[in-house]
CSV table of N, CA and C in Angstrom, one decimal:
chain,number,residue,atom,x,y,z
A,1,UNK,N,211.5,134.8,-89.8
A,1,UNK,CA,211.4,133.1,-89.6
A,1,UNK,C,210.2,132.4,-90.1
A,2,UNK,N,209.2,132.5,-89.7
A,2,UNK,CA,208.3,131.8,-89.7
A,2,UNK,C,207.2,132.4,-90.8
A,3,UNK,N,207.1,132.3,-92.5
A,3,UNK,CA,206.7,132.9,-93.3
A,3,UNK,C,205.8,131.9,-93.5
A,4,UNK,N,204.5,132.3,-94.2
A,4,UNK,CA,203.3,131.2,-94.6
A,4,UNK,C,203.6,131.2,-96.0
A,5,UNK,N,204.8,130.1,-96.4
A,5,UNK,CA,204.5,129.6,-97.2
A,5,UNK,C,204.3,128.1,-97.9
A,6,UNK,N,204.0,127.8,-98.8
A,6,UNK,CA,203.6,126.6,-99.2
A,6,UNK,C,204.5,125.7,-99.2
A,7,UNK,N,204.5,124.6,-99.1
A,7,UNK,CA,205.7,123.6,-99.1
A,7,UNK,C,205.7,123.1,-100.5
A,8,UNK,N,206.8,122.8,-101.3
A,8,UNK,CA,206.9,122.4,-102.6
A,8,UNK,C,205.9,121.5,-103.3
A,9,UNK,N,205.9,120.0,-102.4
A,9,UNK,CA,205.6,119.2,-102.9
A,9,UNK,C,203.9,118.8,-102.7
A,10,UNK,N,203.2,120.2,-102.1
A,10,UNK,CA,201.8,120.7,-102.4
A,10,UNK,C,201.5,121.0,-103.7
A,11,UNK,N,200.6,120.6,-104.6
A,11,UNK,CA,200.1,121.3,-105.9
A,11,UNK,C,198.6,121.4,-105.9
A,12,UNK,N,197.9,122.6,-106.3
A,12,UNK,CA,196.7,123.3,-105.8
A,12,UNK,C,196.3,122.9,-107.4
A,13,UNK,N,195.4,122.4,-107.8
A,13,UNK,CA,194.6,122.0,-108.8
A,13,UNK,C,193.5,123.2,-109.0
A,14,UNK,N,193.4,123.6,-110.1
A,14,UNK,CA,192.6,124.7,-110.8
A,14,UNK,C,191.3,124.1,-110.8
A,15,UNK,N,190.3,124.9,-110.3
A,15,UNK,CA,188.7,124.4,-110.2
A,15,UNK,C,188.6,124.6,-112.1
A,16,UNK,N,187.7,123.9,-112.7
A,16,UNK,CA,187.6,124.3,-114.2
A,16,UNK,C,186.2,125.3,-114.2
A,17,UNK,N,186.3,126.2,-115.4
A,17,UNK,CA,185.7,127.5,-115.3
A,17,UNK,C,184.1,126.9,-115.0
A,18,UNK,N,183.4,127.9,-115.1
A,18,UNK,CA,181.7,128.1,-114.3
A,18,UNK,C,181.0,127.4,-115.6
A,19,UNK,N,181.0,127.9,-116.8
A,19,UNK,CA,180.4,127.6,-117.8
A,19,UNK,C,180.8,126.6,-118.8
A,20,UNK,N,182.2,126.3,-118.8
A,20,UNK,CA,182.5,125.5,-120.0
A,20,UNK,C,182.9,123.7,-119.9
A,21,UNK,N,183.9,123.9,-120.4
A,21,UNK,CA,184.7,122.7,-120.3
A,21,UNK,C,185.7,122.9,-119.1
A,22,UNK,N,186.0,121.4,-119.1
A,22,UNK,CA,187.1,121.2,-117.8
A,22,UNK,C,188.3,121.2,-118.5
A,23,UNK,N,189.5,122.0,-118.0
A,23,UNK,CA,190.9,122.0,-118.7
A,23,UNK,C,191.3,120.7,-119.0
A,24,UNK,N,191.2,119.6,-118.9
A,24,UNK,CA,191.5,118.2,-119.1
A,24,UNK,C,191.5,118.0,-120.5
A,25,UNK,N,190.1,118.4,-121.1
A,25,UNK,CA,189.9,117.7,-122.3
A,25,UNK,C,188.9,118.7,-122.9
A,26,UNK,N,188.6,118.8,-124.3
A,26,UNK,CA,187.5,119.2,-124.8
A,26,UNK,C,185.9,118.5,-124.6
A,27,UNK,N,186.1,117.0,-124.7
A,27,UNK,CA,184.8,116.3,-124.9
A,27,UNK,C,184.2,116.0,-123.6
A,28,UNK,N,184.7,116.5,-122.6
A,28,UNK,CA,184.3,116.2,-121.2
A,28,UNK,C,183.3,117.3,-120.6
A,29,UNK,N,181.9,117.5,-120.5
A,29,UNK,CA,181.4,118.8,-120.3
A,29,UNK,C,181.5,118.7,-118.7
A,30,UNK,N,181.3,120.1,-118.1
A,30,UNK,CA,181.5,120.4,-116.6
A,30,UNK,C,180.5,119.8,-115.7
A,31,UNK,N,180.6,119.6,-114.6
A,31,UNK,CA,179.7,118.9,-113.7
A,31,UNK,C,179.1,120.1,-113.3
A,32,UNK,N,177.6,119.7,-113.2
A,32,UNK,CA,176.7,120.9,-113.3
A,32,UNK,C,176.2,120.5,-111.7
A,33,UNK,N,175.0,121.2,-110.9
A,33,UNK,CA,174.4,120.8,-109.9
A,33,UNK,C,172.9,120.2,-110.0
A,34,UNK,N,172.6,120.8,-111.5
A,34,UNK,CA,171.7,120.4,-111.9
A,34,UNK,C,171.4,118.7,-112.4
A,35,UNK,N,172.5,118.1,-112.6
A,35,UNK,CA,172.4,116.5,-113.1
A,35,UNK,C,172.6,115.8,-111.8
A,36,UNK,N,172.7,116.1,-111.0
A,36,UNK,CA,172.9,115.3,-109.7
A,36,UNK,C,171.7,115.1,-109.4
A,37,UNK,N,170.7,115.6,-109.4
A,37,UNK,CA,169.1,115.8,-108.7
A,37,UNK,C,168.3,115.3,-109.6
A,38,UNK,N,168.9,114.6,-111.0
A,38,UNK,CA,168.0,114.4,-112.0
A,38,UNK,C,167.4,112.8,-111.9
A,39,UNK,N,167.8,112.0,-111.1
A,39,UNK,CA,167.3,110.8,-110.9
A,39,UNK,C,165.9,110.6,-109.9
A,40,UNK,N,164.9,109.8,-110.7
A,40,UNK,CA,163.7,110.1,-110.0
A,40,UNK,C,163.9,109.0,-108.6
A,41,UNK,N,163.2,109.3,-107.7
A,41,UNK,CA,163.1,108.8,-106.3
A,41,UNK,C,162.4,107.5,-106.6
A,42,UNK,N,163.0,106.7,-105.8
A,42,UNK,CA,162.6,105.2,-105.6
A,42,UNK,C,161.2,105.0,-105.0
A,43,UNK,N,160.3,104.1,-105.9
A,43,UNK,CA,159.0,103.8,-105.0
A,43,UNK,C,159.2,102.5,-104.4
A,44,UNK,N,159.9,102.6,-103.0
A,44,UNK,CA,159.7,101.5,-102.2
A,44,UNK,C,158.6,100.5,-101.8
A,45,UNK,N,157.6,101.1,-101.8
A,45,UNK,CA,156.6,100.6,-101.7
A,45,UNK,C,155.9,100.0,-102.8
A,46,UNK,N,156.0,100.2,-103.9
A,46,UNK,CA,155.8,99.3,-104.9
A,46,UNK,C,156.7,98.5,-105.6
A,47,UNK,N,158.0,98.4,-104.9
A,47,UNK,CA,158.9,97.5,-104.7
A,47,UNK,C,158.3,96.6,-103.9
A,48,UNK,N,158.1,96.6,-102.8
A,48,UNK,CA,157.7,96.0,-101.4
A,48,UNK,C,156.7,95.2,-102.2
A,49,UNK,N,155.4,95.7,-102.5
A,49,UNK,CA,154.4,95.2,-103.0
A,49,UNK,C,154.6,93.9,-104.3
A,50,UNK,N,155.7,94.4,-105.1
A,50,UNK,CA,156.2,93.9,-106.3
A,50,UNK,C,156.8,92.0,-105.6
A,51,UNK,N,157.6,92.3,-104.7
A,51,UNK,CA,158.5,91.1,-104.4
A,51,UNK,C,157.3,90.3,-103.3
A,52,UNK,N,156.1,90.8,-102.6
A,52,UNK,CA,155.3,90.3,-101.9
A,52,UNK,C,154.2,89.3,-102.9
A,53,UNK,N,154.2,90.0,-103.9
A,53,UNK,CA,153.5,89.1,-105.1
A,53,UNK,C,154.0,88.0,-105.5
A,54,UNK,N,155.8,87.9,-105.8
A,54,UNK,CA,156.3,86.9,-106.2
A,54,UNK,C,156.8,85.8,-105.3
A,55,UNK,N,156.5,86.3,-104.0
A,55,UNK,CA,156.9,85.6,-102.7
A,55,UNK,C,155.4,84.7,-102.7
A,56,UNK,N,154.7,85.3,-102.6
A,56,UNK,CA,153.2,84.7,-102.7
A,56,UNK,C,152.9,83.4,-103.9
A,57,UNK,N,153.7,84.1,-105.3
A,57,UNK,CA,153.6,83.1,-106.1
A,57,UNK,C,154.2,82.1,-106.0
A,58,UNK,N,155.5,82.2,-105.4
A,58,UNK,CA,156.0,80.8,-105.1
A,58,UNK,C,156.2,80.0,-103.9
A,59,UNK,N,155.1,80.9,-103.1
A,59,UNK,CA,154.5,79.7,-101.7
A,59,UNK,C,153.4,79.0,-102.3
A,60,UNK,N,152.6,79.5,-103.1
A,60,UNK,CA,151.4,78.7,-104.3
A,60,UNK,C,152.2,77.5,-104.9
A,61,UNK,N,153.3,77.8,-105.4
A,61,UNK,CA,153.8,76.8,-106.2
A,61,UNK,C,154.5,75.8,-105.5
A,62,UNK,N,155.0,75.9,-104.3
A,62,UNK,CA,155.6,75.2,-103.2
A,62,UNK,C,154.3,74.2,-102.5
A,63,UNK,N,153.3,74.9,-102.2
A,63,UNK,CA,152.2,74.1,-101.7
A,63,UNK,C,152.1,73.2,-102.7
A,64,UNK,N,151.9,73.4,-103.9
A,64,UNK,CA,151.0,72.3,-105.0
A,64,UNK,C,152.4,71.4,-105.3
A,65,UNK,N,153.7,71.8,-105.0
A,65,UNK,CA,154.7,70.8,-105.2
A,65,UNK,C,154.5,69.6,-103.7
A,66,UNK,N,154.1,70.0,-102.8
A,66,UNK,CA,153.8,68.9,-101.5
A,66,UNK,C,152.6,68.2,-101.7
A,67,UNK,N,151.8,68.7,-102.5
A,67,UNK,CA,150.0,68.1,-102.5
A,67,UNK,C,150.9,66.8,-103.6
A,68,UNK,N,151.6,67.3,-104.9
A,68,UNK,CA,151.5,66.3,-105.5
A,68,UNK,C,152.6,65.4,-105.0
A,69,UNK,N,153.7,65.9,-104.2
A,69,UNK,CA,154.3,64.8,-103.4
A,69,UNK,C,153.4,63.8,-102.3
A,70,UNK,N,153.0,64.5,-101.6
A,70,UNK,CA,151.8,63.5,-100.8
A,70,UNK,C,151.3,62.6,-101.8
A,71,UNK,N,150.5,63.0,-102.8
A,71,UNK,CA,149.8,62.2,-103.5
A,71,UNK,C,150.4,61.0,-104.4
A,72,UNK,N,152.0,61.4,-104.6
A,72,UNK,CA,152.7,60.3,-104.8
A,72,UNK,C,153.1,59.5,-104.0
A,73,UNK,N,153.2,59.7,-102.8
A,73,UNK,CA,153.5,58.7,-101.9
A,73,UNK,C,152.6,58.0,-101.4
A,74,UNK,N,151.3,58.5,-101.6
A,74,UNK,CA,150.0,57.4,-101.1
A,74,UNK,C,149.8,56.6,-102.4
A,75,UNK,N,150.3,57.3,-103.4
A,75,UNK,CA,149.9,56.0,-104.7
A,75,UNK,C,151.2,55.1,-104.7
A,76,UNK,N,152.4,55.1,-104.1
A,76,UNK,CA,153.6,54.3,-104.2
A,76,UNK,C,153.1,53.4,-103.0
A,77,UNK,N,152.4,53.7,-102.0
A,77,UNK,CA,151.7,52.9,-100.8
A,77,UNK,C,151.0,51.9,-101.6
A,78,UNK,N,150.0,52.7,-102.1
A,78,UNK,CA,149.1,51.6,-102.4
A,78,UNK,C,149.5,50.6,-103.6
A,79,UNK,N,150.3,51.0,-104.2
A,79,UNK,CA,151.0,50.1,-105.1
A,79,UNK,C,151.6,49.4,-104.7
A,80,UNK,N,152.1,49.1,-103.2
A,80,UNK,CA,153.1,48.3,-102.5
A,80,UNK,C,152.1,46.9,-102.1
A,81,UNK,N,152.5,45.6,-102.2
A,81,UNK,CA,151.9,44.5,-101.9
A,81,UNK,C,152.1,44.2,-100.2
A,82,UNK,N,151.1,43.5,-99.8
A,82,UNK,CA,151.2,43.3,-98.4
A,82,UNK,C,152.3,42.7,-97.9
A,83,UNK,N,153.3,41.7,-98.7
A,83,UNK,CA,154.2,41.4,-97.8
A,83,UNK,C,155.5,42.9,-98.1
A,84,UNK,N,155.4,43.6,-98.9
A,84,UNK,CA,156.1,45.0,-98.8
A,84,UNK,C,155.9,45.6,-97.8
A,85,UNK,N,154.5,46.0,-97.5
A,85,UNK,CA,154.2,46.7,-96.7
A,85,UNK,C,154.8,46.0,-94.9
A,86,UNK,N,154.8,45.0,-95.1
A,86,UNK,CA,155.1,43.8,-93.8
A,86,UNK,C,156.5,44.2,-93.6
A,87,UNK,N,157.2,43.8,-94.7
A,87,UNK,CA,158.6,44.0,-94.5
A,87,UNK,C,159.1,45.4,-94.2
A,88,UNK,N,158.7,46.7,-94.9
A,88,UNK,CA,159.0,47.8,-94.5
A,88,UNK,C,158.3,48.0,-92.9
A,89,UNK,N,157.3,47.7,-92.5
A,89,UNK,CA,157.2,47.7,-91.1
A,89,UNK,C,158.0,46.8,-90.0
A,90,UNK,N,158.3,46.0,-90.3
A,90,UNK,CA,159.4,45.2,-89.7
A,90,UNK,C,160.8,45.5,-89.5
A,91,UNK,N,161.0,46.4,-90.8
A,91,UNK,CA,162.1,47.1,-90.9
A,91,UNK,C,162.2,48.2,-89.9
A,92,UNK,N,161.1,49.4,-89.8
A,92,UNK,CA,160.9,50.0,-88.5
A,92,UNK,C,161.2,49.6,-87.4
A,93,UNK,N,159.9,48.3,-86.9
A,93,UNK,CA,160.3,47.9,-85.6
A,93,UNK,C,161.7,47.5,-85.2
A,94,UNK,N,162.5,46.8,-86.4
A,94,UNK,CA,163.8,46.6,-86.1
A,94,UNK,C,164.7,47.7,-85.5
A,95,UNK,N,164.2,48.6,-86.5
A,95,UNK,CA,165.4,50.0,-86.1
A,95,UNK,C,164.7,50.6,-84.4
A,96,UNK,N,163.5,50.5,-84.3
A,96,UNK,CA,163.3,50.7,-82.8
A,96,UNK,C,164.0,49.9,-82.0
A,97,UNK,N,164.2,48.7,-82.1
A,97,UNK,CA,164.6,47.6,-80.6
A,97,UNK,C,166.0,48.2,-81.0
A,98,UNK,N,166.8,48.2,-82.2
A,98,UNK,CA,168.1,48.8,-81.8
A,98,UNK,C,168.4,49.7,-81.1
A,99,UNK,N,167.4,50.5,-81.3
A,99,UNK,CA,167.8,52.0,-80.8
A,99,UNK,C,167.4,51.9,-79.1
A,100,UNK,N,166.5,51.0,-78.8
A,100,UNK,CA,166.0,50.8,-77.0
A,100,UNK,C,167.3,50.2,-76.8
A,101,UNK,N,167.8,48.8,-77.4
A,101,UNK,CA,169.2,48.1,-76.8
A,101,UNK,C,170.5,48.8,-76.6
A,102,UNK,N,170.3,50.0,-77.2
A,102,UNK,CA,171.6,50.8,-77.3
A,102,UNK,C,171.4,51.7,-76.2
A,103,UNK,N,170.3,52.1,-75.8
A,103,UNK,CA,170.0,53.5,-74.8
A,103,UNK,C,170.1,52.0,-73.3
A,104,UNK,N,169.6,51.1,-73.5
A,104,UNK,CA,169.7,50.0,-72.6
A,104,UNK,C,171.4,50.0,-72.0
A,105,UNK,N,171.9,49.7,-73.3
A,105,UNK,CA,173.5,49.4,-73.1
A,105,UNK,C,174.1,50.5,-72.3
A,106,UNK,N,174.1,51.9,-72.7
A,106,UNK,CA,174.6,53.1,-72.5
A,106,UNK,C,174.7,53.1,-70.9
A,107,UNK,N,172.8,52.8,-70.8
A,107,UNK,CA,172.6,53.2,-69.2
A,107,UNK,C,173.4,51.8,-68.1
A,108,UNK,N,173.6,50.6,-68.5
A,108,UNK,CA,174.6,49.7,-68.1
A,108,UNK,C,176.0,50.6,-68.1
A,109,UNK,N,176.4,51.0,-68.8
A,109,UNK,CA,177.8,51.7,-68.9
A,109,UNK,C,178.0,52.3,-68.0
A,110,UNK,N,176.9,53.3,-68.1
A,110,UNK,CA,176.9,54.8,-67.3
A,110,UNK,C,177.1,54.1,-65.5
A,111,UNK,N,176.2,53.1,-65.4
A,111,UNK,CA,176.2,52.4,-64.0
A,111,UNK,C,177.0,51.6,-63.7
A,112,UNK,N,177.8,51.2,-64.6
A,112,UNK,CA,179.0,50.6,-64.0
A,112,UNK,C,179.9,51.3,-63.5
A,113,UNK,N,180.2,52.3,-64.6
A,113,UNK,CA,181.0,53.5,-64.4
A,113,UNK,C,180.9,54.1,-63.2
A,114,UNK,N,179.8,54.3,-62.6
A,114,UNK,CA,179.0,55.2,-61.4
A,114,UNK,C,179.8,54.6,-60.5
A,115,UNK,N,179.3,53.0,-60.4
A,115,UNK,CA,179.3,52.2,-59.5
A,115,UNK,C,181.4,52.5,-58.8
A,116,UNK,N,182.2,52.1,-60.2
A,116,UNK,CA,183.5,52.2,-59.9
A,116,UNK,C,184.3,53.7,-59.2
A,117,UNK,N,183.5,54.7,-59.6
A,117,UNK,CA,184.3,55.9,-59.2
A,117,UNK,C,183.5,56.6,-57.9
A,118,UNK,N,182.4,56.5,-57.9
A,118,UNK,CA,181.3,57.1,-57.4
A,118,UNK,C,180.7,58.4,-57.9
A,119,UNK,N,181.0,58.7,-59.2
A,119,UNK,CA,180.3,59.7,-59.9
A,119,UNK,C,179.1,59.6,-60.2
A,120,UNK,N,177.8,60.3,-60.0
A,120,UNK,CA,176.5,60.2,-60.3
A,120,UNK,C,176.5,59.8,-62.2
A,121,UNK,N,175.9,58.8,-62.3
A,121,UNK,CA,175.4,58.2,-63.5
A,121,UNK,C,175.3,59.3,-64.8
A,122,UNK,N,174.1,60.2,-64.0
A,122,UNK,CA,173.8,61.3,-64.9
A,122,UNK,C,174.7,62.6,-65.5
A,123,UNK,N,175.8,62.4,-65.3
A,123,UNK,CA,177.0,63.7,-65.8
A,123,UNK,C,177.9,62.4,-66.5
A,124,UNK,N,177.8,61.2,-66.5
A,124,UNK,CA,179.0,60.6,-67.5
A,124,UNK,C,178.3,60.5,-68.7
A,125,UNK,N,179.4,61.0,-69.4
A,125,UNK,CA,178.9,61.0,-71.0
A,125,UNK,C,179.9,59.9,-72.0
A,126,UNK,N,179.8,59.5,-73.1
A,126,UNK,CA,180.4,58.9,-74.1
A,126,UNK,C,179.7,57.5,-74.7
A,127,UNK,N,180.4,57.2,-75.7
A,127,UNK,CA,179.6,56.1,-76.6
A,127,UNK,C,179.8,54.8,-76.5
A,128,UNK,N,181.4,54.8,-75.5
A,128,UNK,CA,181.8,53.1,-75.2
A,128,UNK,C,181.8,53.2,-73.7
A,129,UNK,N,182.2,52.2,-73.4
A,129,UNK,CA,182.3,51.4,-71.7
A,129,UNK,C,183.9,52.4,-71.3
A,130,UNK,N,184.8,52.3,-72.4
A,130,UNK,CA,186.3,52.9,-72.0
A,130,UNK,C,186.1,54.5,-71.9
A,131,UNK,N,185.2,54.9,-72.9
A,131,UNK,CA,185.5,56.4,-73.1
A,131,UNK,C,184.4,56.9,-71.6
A,132,UNK,N,183.3,56.2,-71.1
A,132,UNK,CA,182.8,56.7,-70.0
A,132,UNK,C,183.2,56.3,-68.7
A,133,UNK,N,184.3,55.4,-68.6
A,133,UNK,CA,185.2,55.2,-67.4
A,133,UNK,C,186.0,56.3,-67.3
A,134,UNK,N,186.7,56.5,-68.5
A,134,UNK,CA,187.7,57.5,-68.8
A,134,UNK,C,187.0,59.1,-67.9
A,135,UNK,N,185.7,59.2,-68.9
A,135,UNK,CA,185.2,60.7,-68.2
A,135,UNK,C,185.1,60.4,-66.9
A,136,UNK,N,184.5,59.6,-66.1
A,136,UNK,CA,184.4,59.3,-64.8
A,136,UNK,C,185.3,59.5,-64.0
A,137,UNK,N,186.4,58.8,-64.1
A,137,UNK,CA,187.9,59.4,-63.5
A,137,UNK,C,188.0,60.5,-63.9
A,138,UNK,N,188.3,61.0,-64.5
A,138,UNK,CA,188.5,62.6,-64.6
A,138,UNK,C,187.8,63.6,-63.8
A,139,UNK,N,186.2,63.4,-63.8
A,139,UNK,CA,185.2,64.0,-63.1
A,139,UNK,C,185.6,63.7,-61.4
A,140,UNK,N,185.8,62.5,-61.4
A,140,UNK,CA,186.0,61.9,-59.6
A,140,UNK,C,187.3,63.0,-59.3
A,141,UNK,N,188.5,62.6,-60.3
A,141,UNK,CA,189.9,63.9,-59.9
A,141,UNK,C,189.4,65.3,-59.8
A,142,UNK,N,188.7,65.8,-60.6
A,142,UNK,CA,188.3,67.3,-60.3
A,142,UNK,C,187.4,67.3,-58.7
A,143,UNK,N,186.5,66.4,-58.6
A,143,UNK,CA,186.1,66.2,-57.5
A,143,UNK,C,186.6,66.3,-56.3
A,144,UNK,N,187.5,65.3,-56.0
A,144,UNK,CA,188.2,64.9,-55.2
A,144,UNK,C,189.8,64.8,-55.2
A,145,UNK,N,190.1,66.0,-55.3
A,145,UNK,CA,191.7,66.4,-55.7
A,145,UNK,C,192.4,65.8,-54.5
A,146,UNK,N,193.8,65.0,-54.6
A,146,UNK,CA,195.0,64.3,-53.8
A,146,UNK,C,195.1,65.3,-53.0
A,147,UNK,N,195.3,65.1,-51.8
A,147,UNK,CA,195.4,65.8,-50.7
A,147,UNK,C,197.5,66.3,-51.1
A,148,UNK,N,197.9,67.7,-50.8
A,148,UNK,CA,198.9,67.7,-51.1
A,148,UNK,C,200.1,67.7,-49.5
A,149,UNK,N,201.1,67.5,-49.8
A,149,UNK,CA,202.0,67.8,-48.5
A,149,UNK,C,202.3,69.4,-48.0
A,150,UNK,N,202.3,69.8,-46.9
A,150,UNK,CA,202.6,70.5,-46.5
A,150,UNK,C,203.5,71.5,-46.9
A,151,UNK,N,203.3,72.7,-47.2
A,151,UNK,CA,204.7,73.2,-48.0
A,151,UNK,C,205.7,73.6,-46.5
A,152,UNK,N,207.0,73.0,-46.7
A,152,UNK,CA,207.8,73.7,-45.4
A,152,UNK,C,208.6,74.7,-45.9
A,153,UNK,N,208.8,75.7,-45.1
A,153,UNK,CA,209.7,77.1,-45.3
A,153,UNK,C,210.9,77.0,-44.9
A,154,UNK,N,211.4,77.5,-45.7
A,154,UNK,CA,213.3,77.3,-45.1
A,154,UNK,C,213.7,75.5,-45.1
A,155,UNK,N,213.4,75.2,-45.9
A,155,UNK,CA,213.8,73.2,-45.7
A,155,UNK,C,215.1,73.3,-46.0
A,156,UNK,N,215.9,74.0,-46.4
A,156,UNK,CA,217.5,74.4,-46.9
A,156,UNK,C,218.0,74.4,-45.5
A,157,UNK,N,217.2,75.3,-44.7
A,157,UNK,CA,217.9,75.7,-43.3
A,157,UNK,C,217.7,74.0,-42.0
A,158,UNK,N,216.7,73.4,-42.4
A,158,UNK,CA,216.7,72.5,-41.2
A,158,UNK,C,217.8,71.3,-40.9
A,159,UNK,N,217.8,70.9,-40.0
A,159,UNK,CA,218.8,70.1,-39.8
A,159,UNK,C,219.0,69.0,-40.5
A,160,UNK,N,220.1,68.4,-40.8
A,160,UNK,CA,220.3,67.2,-41.3
A,160,UNK,C,219.5,65.9,-41.2
A,161,UNK,N,219.1,66.1,-39.3
A,161,UNK,CA,218.6,64.8,-38.5
A,161,UNK,C,220.0,64.2,-38.3
A,162,UNK,N,221.3,64.6,-38.1
A,162,UNK,CA,222.5,63.8,-37.3
A,162,UNK,C,222.3,64.2,-36.3
A,163,UNK,N,222.3,63.5,-35.2
A,163,UNK,CA,222.4,64.2,-33.9
A,163,UNK,C,224.2,63.8,-33.5
A,164,UNK,N,224.4,64.3,-32.0
A,164,UNK,CA,225.8,64.4,-31.6
A,164,UNK,C,225.9,62.6,-31.7
A,165,UNK,N,225.5,61.6,-31.4
A,165,UNK,CA,226.1,60.6,-31.6
A,165,UNK,C,225.8,59.6,-33.0
A,166,UNK,N,225.5,60.1,-33.8
A,166,UNK,CA,225.4,59.5,-35.4
A,166,UNK,C,226.7,59.4,-35.5
A,167,UNK,N,227.6,59.6,-35.3
A,167,UNK,CA,229.1,59.5,-36.2
A,167,UNK,C,229.5,58.0,-35.1
A,168,UNK,N,229.2,57.8,-33.9
A,168,UNK,CA,229.6,56.6,-33.3
A,168,UNK,C,228.6,55.5,-33.5
A,169,UNK,N,227.2,55.6,-34.0
A,169,UNK,CA,226.5,54.9,-34.3
A,169,UNK,C,226.9,54.4,-35.9
A,170,UNK,N,227.5,55.0,-36.7
A,170,UNK,CA,228.1,54.8,-38.2
A,170,UNK,C,229.1,53.7,-37.7
A,171,UNK,N,229.9,54.3,-36.7
A,171,UNK,CA,231.2,53.6,-36.3
A,171,UNK,C,231.2,52.2,-35.9
A,172,UNK,N,229.6,51.9,-34.9
A,172,UNK,CA,229.4,50.8,-34.9
A,172,UNK,C,229.0,49.9,-35.4
A,173,UNK,N,227.8,50.3,-36.5
A,173,UNK,CA,227.2,49.6,-37.7
A,173,UNK,C,228.6,49.1,-38.8
A,174,UNK,N,229.6,49.9,-38.7
A,174,UNK,CA,230.6,49.5,-39.9
A,174,UNK,C,231.7,48.2,-39.2
A,175,UNK,N,231.5,48.0,-37.7
A,175,UNK,CA,232.1,46.9,-37.1
A,175,UNK,C,231.6,46.0,-37.1
A,176,UNK,N,230.1,45.8,-37.0
A,176,UNK,CA,229.4,45.1,-37.2
A,176,UNK,C,228.7,44.4,-35.9
A,177,UNK,N,229.0,45.6,-35.1
A,177,UNK,CA,228.3,45.3,-33.9
A,177,UNK,C,226.7,45.9,-33.6
């Protein structure tokens, strides 16, 4: 019943003969264990020193370029007239003033949004007054949720609210009395 037979779809490949060529072709030499170990070991320390020397060369070149760029900048500044230097300084000061005014405006907007919602100004974010107000409102809603009505269990079994005299009261209302 249980014979030790090989399935039909399994195919065995014979190994090439020990001393010669593989059966696949005459021009392919057989692989030997000696050819695998022929490669020379890699000298990692020499490669590291070579890379380190290369890195130091590029570092020297970068420092030389930085020095040349600094010297060029000094020459440009020396060739500028007093009026150009003053204009450059005025431009820098105008940029500083604009950044201070922007910071002041944002602080005012934060204070306004904080006063409207009661949220601390340091947690409010945004680039405009509207964005800050909407952010403050969202934070306020998260911190102070609206109370929910209590859940009534069995609301479908509650009485309709009609008393024994309800039909008489409706009759009198219809009569206009």
